[in-house]
Amino acid sequence: MSAKCPDECPRKFVVGGNWKMNGSKKQIDEIISFLKAGPLDSNTEVVVGVPAVYLEYVRNNLPANIGVAGQNCYKEEKGAFTGEVSPLMLKDINVDWVILGHSERRQIFKETDDLIADKVAFALEKGLKVIACVGETLEQRESGKTEEVVFAQTQAIASKLKDWTNVVIAYEPVWAIGTGKTATPQQAQDVHKALREYIAKNIGADIAKSIRIQYGGSVTGANCVELAAMPDIDGFLVGGASLKPEFVNIVNARQ
Ligand code: 13P
């Protein structure tokens, strides 16, 4: 273990870039260039979440040490599900990760806790690693429901899972996404710690210790170091800034 990851931080830092519905071949080539140039801290696991049509291109053009994730997949192997992508298709093009339950999927596409839990379980069963997103809206935070919401979203997934080994949780407060309004390091730490305690009590003590919880919501090169210093923040899921060279600084945020 390096000086950056002493015994007290057994969880490998994991930084995801969620490109959302952004990018063109030209822009993606630029992103691939800055990712290749790095340098990326070898103690950090890096994954980029890519629009479905570009997944194979990105997988074929990035070095193997950078993971590639789909941004969604369905809970069936194949069949009459127009517009959907199967986890088997992701595996078929050597994509190892998928982001599921993002708040944009929940809010815009009306995905329920139950559907998301089914998708997480199915993707894992088919051998994908999953970034499962949870987080409260501004209204829920202001009415004191943050923990209730985040715990319920996590519990819905827990009810369908046996093994959390290949799961990373992303805590993304909806009010911080794309707004430039980041949770303070303490606000984020408080939720991460509470969620870890919830997992310890209700899902399993070992899982709580080993599961990585990313923070997402307006993470930038300017605020990442302070956030990364929090003991229960094990990485980031980055939207806007993952399209820019500053993503390299975010990958390297853990001091
Ligand atoms: P921003 O970093 O653009 O706020 O997006 C966060 C996010 O939704 C990552 O999944």
Short mmCIF file of C-alpha atoms and ligand atoms in Angstrom, two decimals:
data_model
loop_
_atom_site.label_atom_id
_atom_site.label_comp_id
_atom_site.label_asym_id
_atom_site.label_seq_id
_atom_site.Cartn_x
_atom_site.Cartn_y
_atom_site.Cartn_z
CA MET A 1 0.00 0.00 0.00
CA SER A 2 1.26 3.43 -0.88
CA ALA A 3 1.51 6.45 1.36
CA LYS A 4 -1.70 7.68 -0.23
CA CYS A 5 -3.64 4.69 0.99
CA PRO A 6 -2.49 3.74 4.45
CA ASP A 7 -4.17 1.02 6.49
CA GLU A 8 -6.93 3.28 7.64
CA CYS A 9 -8.29 3.69 4.09
CA PRO A 10 -8.77 0.18 2.77
CA ARG A 11 -11.27 1.21 0.11
CA LYS A 12 -9.74 2.02 -3.26
CA PHE A 13 -10.70 5.51 -4.38
CA VAL A 14 -12.95 5.31 -7.43
CA VAL A 15 -13.73 8.21 -9.72
CA GLY A 16 -16.37 7.97 -12.41
CA GLY A 17 -16.98 10.40 -15.22
CA ASN A 18 -20.62 10.46 -16.28
CA TRP A 19 -20.68 12.04 -19.70
CA LYS A 20 -24.50 11.90 -19.76
CA MET A 21 -25.92 12.70 -23.24
CA ASN A 22 -22.85 14.66 -24.31
CA GLY A 23 -20.07 14.19 -26.80
CA SER A 24 -19.37 13.69 -30.45
CA LYS A 25 -16.59 11.61 -32.00
CA LYS A 26 -14.46 14.74 -32.11
CA GLN A 27 -15.08 15.70 -28.49
CA ILE A 28 -14.63 12.11 -27.37
CA ASP A 29 -11.24 11.97 -29.10
CA GLU A 30 -10.23 15.02 -27.08
CA ILE A 31 -11.38 13.39 -23.84
CA ILE A 32 -9.52 10.18 -24.72
CA SER A 33 -6.38 12.26 -25.31
CA PHE A 34 -6.41 13.97 -21.94
CA LEU A 35 -7.24 10.69 -20.18
CA LYS A 36 -4.31 8.99 -21.91
CA ALA A 37 -1.99 11.88 -21.13
CA GLY A 38 -3.03 11.88 -17.45
CA PRO A 39 -1.10 11.19 -15.43
CA LEU A 40 -3.77 9.33 -13.46
CA ASP A 41 -3.04 8.24 -9.89
CA SER A 42 -2.62 4.48 -10.04
CA ASN A 43 -4.25 4.22 -6.59
CA THR A 44 -7.50 5.48 -8.06
CA GLU A 45 -9.86 3.37 -10.12
CA VAL A 46 -11.22 5.35 -13.06
CA VAL A 47 -14.42 4.63 -15.00
CA VAL A 48 -16.10 6.68 -17.70
CA GLY A 49 -19.85 6.47 -18.35
CA VAL A 50 -20.39 6.81 -22.07
CA PRO A 51 -23.51 7.25 -24.26
CA ALA A 52 -24.50 3.84 -25.65
CA VAL A 53 -23.62 4.56 -29.28
CA TYR A 54 -20.03 5.43 -28.40
CA LEU A 55 -19.33 2.67 -25.88
CA GLU A 56 -17.52 0.33 -28.22
CA TYR A 57 -15.46 3.12 -29.74
CA VAL A 58 -14.37 4.38 -26.32
CA ARG A 59 -13.67 0.86 -25.02
CA ASN A 60 -11.47 0.19 -28.04
CA ASN A 61 -9.58 3.44 -27.70
CA LEU A 62 -8.94 3.74 -23.98
CA PRO A 63 -6.23 1.81 -22.15
CA ALA A 64 -7.50 -1.20 -20.18
CA ASN A 65 -6.80 0.43 -16.81
CA ILE A 66 -9.65 2.88 -17.44
CA GLY A 67 -13.06 1.26 -17.04
CA VAL A 68 -15.96 2.00 -19.33
CA ALA A 69 -19.58 2.07 -18.15
CA GLY A 70 -22.93 2.09 -19.85
CA GLN A 71 -25.28 4.73 -18.44
CA ASN A 72 -28.22 2.35 -18.25
CA CYS A 73 -29.24 -1.21 -19.08
CA TYR A 74 -32.43 -3.22 -18.87
CA LYS A 75 -33.37 -6.11 -16.60
CA GLU A 76 -33.76 -8.67 -19.36
CA GLU A 77 -31.26 -10.49 -21.57
CA LYS A 78 -32.98 -9.75 -24.88
CA GLY A 79 -36.32 -9.37 -26.56
CA ALA A 80 -39.02 -6.89 -27.44
CA PHE A 81 -37.81 -3.90 -25.43
CA THR A 82 -37.37 -1.23 -28.08
CA GLY A 83 -34.69 1.29 -27.23
CA GLU A 84 -33.18 -0.69 -24.38
CA VAL A 85 -29.69 -2.15 -23.97
CA SER A 86 -29.02 -5.52 -22.38
CA PRO A 87 -26.20 -6.16 -19.92
CA LEU A 88 -25.14 -8.99 -22.22
CA MET A 89 -24.65 -6.47 -25.02
CA LEU A 90 -22.41 -4.38 -22.77
CA LYS A 91 -20.40 -7.47 -21.87
CA ASP A 92 -20.23 -8.42 -25.54
CA ILE A 93 -18.33 -5.22 -26.37
CA ASN A 94 -16.07 -5.58 -23.29
CA VAL A 95 -17.82 -2.93 -21.23
CA ASP A 96 -17.56 -3.98 -17.58
CA TRP A 97 -19.55 -1.33 -15.74
CA VAL A 98 -22.97 0.25 -15.78
CA ILE A 99 -24.40 3.29 -13.98
CA LEU A 100 -27.92 2.56 -12.71
CA GLY A 101 -30.52 4.59 -10.86
CA HIS A 102 -29.13 7.98 -11.75
CA SER A 103 -31.49 10.74 -10.59
CA GLU A 104 -32.03 11.77 -14.21
CA ARG A 105 -33.30 8.25 -14.91
CA ARG A 106 -35.45 8.40 -11.79
CA GLN A 107 -36.88 11.86 -12.42
CA ILE A 108 -37.08 12.29 -16.19
CA PHE A 109 -37.70 8.66 -17.12
CA LYS A 110 -39.76 7.80 -14.03
CA GLU A 111 -37.66 4.81 -13.01
CA THR A 112 -38.85 3.45 -9.69
CA ASP A 113 -36.82 2.06 -6.79
CA ASP A 114 -38.17 -1.34 -7.68
CA LEU A 115 -37.14 -1.23 -11.35
CA ILE A 116 -33.72 0.08 -10.42
CA ALA A 117 -33.26 -2.72 -7.89
CA ASP A 118 -34.20 -5.28 -10.55
CA LYS A 119 -31.74 -3.74 -12.99
CA VAL A 120 -28.92 -3.69 -10.44
CA ALA A 121 -29.50 -7.34 -9.51
CA PHE A 122 -29.71 -8.41 -13.14
CA ALA A 123 -26.63 -6.48 -14.26
CA LEU A 124 -24.60 -8.01 -11.42
CA GLU A 125 -25.89 -11.48 -12.24
CA LYS A 126 -24.64 -10.99 -15.80
CA GLY A 127 -21.20 -10.02 -14.56
CA LEU A 128 -21.23 -6.24 -14.75
CA LYS A 129 -19.98 -3.95 -12.00
CA VAL A 130 -22.57 -1.38 -11.00
CA ILE A 131 -22.51 2.23 -9.88
CA ALA A 132 -25.87 2.53 -8.13
CA CYS A 133 -27.02 6.11 -7.55
CA VAL A 134 -29.05 7.44 -4.65
CA GLY A 135 -29.83 10.95 -3.47
CA GLU A 136 -32.49 13.33 -2.23
CA THR A 137 -34.17 16.29 -3.92
CA LEU A 138 -33.96 19.81 -2.51
CA GLU A 139 -37.51 19.54 -1.23
CA GLN A 140 -36.72 16.30 0.56
CA ARG A 141 -33.58 17.80 2.12
CA GLU A 142 -35.43 20.89 3.25
CA SER A 143 -38.10 18.81 4.89
CA GLY A 144 -35.49 16.79 6.79
CA LYS A 145 -35.97 13.61 4.77
CA THR A 146 -32.46 13.16 3.33
CA GLU A 147 -31.55 10.05 5.32
CA GLU A 148 -34.99 8.49 4.99
CA VAL A 149 -34.86 8.84 1.18
CA VAL A 150 -31.27 7.65 0.77
CA PHE A 151 -31.79 4.69 3.11
CA ALA A 152 -35.01 3.67 1.33
CA GLN A 153 -33.34 3.83 -2.10
CA THR A 154 -30.48 1.71 -0.79
CA GLN A 155 -32.80 -0.75 0.96
CA ALA A 156 -34.78 -1.27 -2.24
CA ILE A 157 -31.58 -2.45 -3.90
CA ALA A 158 -30.52 -4.48 -0.85
CA SER A 159 -33.77 -6.40 -0.91
CA LYS A 160 -32.80 -7.90 -4.28
CA LEU A 161 -29.06 -8.42 -3.78
CA LYS A 162 -27.02 -11.17 -2.23
CA ASP A 163 -23.58 -9.86 -2.98
CA TRP A 164 -22.42 -6.24 -2.90
CA THR A 165 -18.83 -6.96 -3.99
CA ASN A 166 -19.25 -5.40 -7.42
CA VAL A 167 -21.34 -2.43 -6.36
CA VAL A 168 -20.25 1.15 -5.83
CA ILE A 169 -22.87 3.50 -4.40
CA ALA A 170 -22.95 7.07 -5.70
CA TYR A 171 -24.56 9.54 -3.33
CA GLU A 172 -25.73 12.38 -5.53
CA PRO A 173 -27.96 14.99 -3.93
CA VAL A 174 -30.25 16.05 -6.76
CA TRP A 175 -29.98 19.72 -5.79
CA ALA A 176 -26.22 19.60 -6.36
CA ILE A 177 -26.32 18.03 -9.81
CA GLY A 178 -25.42 20.39 -12.62
CA THR A 179 -26.23 23.38 -10.43
CA GLY A 180 -22.76 24.47 -9.38
CA LYS A 181 -24.09 24.07 -5.84
CA THR A 182 -21.85 21.41 -4.31
CA ALA A 183 -22.65 19.80 -0.99
CA THR A 184 -20.09 21.01 1.51
CA PRO A 185 -17.55 18.37 2.45
CA GLN A 186 -19.27 18.11 5.85
CA GLN A 187 -22.76 17.77 4.34
CA ALA A 188 -21.54 15.01 2.05
CA GLN A 189 -19.56 13.29 4.81
CA ASP A 190 -22.60 13.32 7.11
CA VAL A 191 -24.75 11.47 4.58
CA HIS A 192 -21.98 9.04 3.62
CA LYS A 193 -21.34 8.21 7.27
CA ALA A 194 -25.05 7.81 8.03
CA LEU A 195 -25.48 5.58 4.98
CA ARG A 196 -22.50 3.44 5.98
CA GLU A 197 -23.97 3.07 9.47
CA TYR A 198 -27.33 2.14 7.97
CA ILE A 199 -25.65 -0.51 5.82
CA ALA A 200 -23.71 -1.86 8.81
CA LYS A 201 -26.90 -2.23 10.82
CA ASN A 202 -29.29 -3.43 8.14
CA ILE A 203 -27.28 -5.08 5.39
CA GLY A 204 -23.98 -6.24 6.82
CA ALA A 205 -21.04 -4.94 8.82
CA ASP A 206 -18.44 -6.24 6.36
CA ILE A 207 -20.29 -4.73 3.41
CA ALA A 208 -20.42 -1.37 5.20
CA LYS A 209 -16.67 -1.46 5.73
CA SER A 210 -15.76 -2.37 2.19
CA ILE A 211 -18.38 -0.65 0.04
CA ARG A 212 -17.23 2.43 -1.75
CA ILE A 213 -19.53 5.47 -1.63
CA GLN A 214 -18.88 8.14 -4.23
CA TYR A 215 -20.07 11.70 -3.94
CA GLY A 216 -21.58 13.33 -7.03
CA GLY A 217 -22.92 16.81 -7.65
CA SER A 218 -20.94 19.74 -9.06
CA VAL A 219 -17.56 18.20 -8.28
CA THR A 220 -14.79 20.26 -9.89
CA GLY A 221 -11.03 20.56 -9.87
CA ALA A 222 -11.50 23.35 -7.33
CA ASN A 223 -13.52 21.49 -4.68
CA CYS A 224 -12.41 17.87 -5.12
CA VAL A 225 -9.44 17.83 -2.75
CA GLU A 226 -11.45 18.98 0.25
CA LEU A 227 -14.22 16.50 -0.50
CA ALA A 228 -11.74 13.66 -1.03
CA ALA A 229 -10.26 14.27 2.41
CA MET A 230 -13.49 13.17 4.10
CA PRO A 231 -13.17 9.69 5.63
CA ASP A 232 -16.38 8.24 4.16
CA ILE A 233 -16.03 9.73 0.68
CA ASP A 234 -14.43 7.01 -1.44
CA GLY A 235 -14.53 8.72 -4.80
CA PHE A 236 -16.66 10.84 -7.08
CA LEU A 237 -19.18 10.57 -9.85
CA VAL A 238 -18.53 13.60 -12.01
CA GLY A 239 -20.80 15.04 -14.66
CA GLY A 240 -19.87 18.31 -16.40
CA ALA A 241 -16.25 18.39 -15.26
CA SER A 242 -15.63 14.88 -16.59
CA LEU A 243 -15.76 16.28 -20.11
CA LYS A 244 -12.86 18.62 -19.40
CA PRO A 245 -9.15 18.15 -18.70
CA GLU A 246 -9.77 19.10 -15.05
CA PHE A 247 -11.18 15.56 -14.69
CA VAL A 248 -7.55 14.43 -14.37
CA ASN A 249 -7.19 16.61 -11.28
CA ILE A 250 -10.37 15.12 -9.85
CA VAL A 251 -9.03 11.59 -10.40
CA ASN A 252 -5.92 12.67 -8.49
CA ALA A 253 -7.82 14.42 -5.68
CA ARG A 254 -6.91 12.06 -2.88
CA GLN A 255 -3.80 13.49 -1.23
P1 13P B 1 -22.44 17.39 -12.32
O1 13P B 1 -21.03 17.01 -11.90
O2 13P B 1 -22.51 17.98 -13.67
O3 13P B 1 -23.12 18.18 -11.24
O4 13P B 1 -23.25 16.00 -12.43
C1 13P B 1 -23.18 15.08 -11.41
C2 13P B 1 -23.79 13.82 -11.85
O5 13P B 1 -24.99 13.73 -12.06
C3 13P B 1 -22.89 12.68 -12.08
O6 13P B 1 -23.62 11.51 -12.29
#
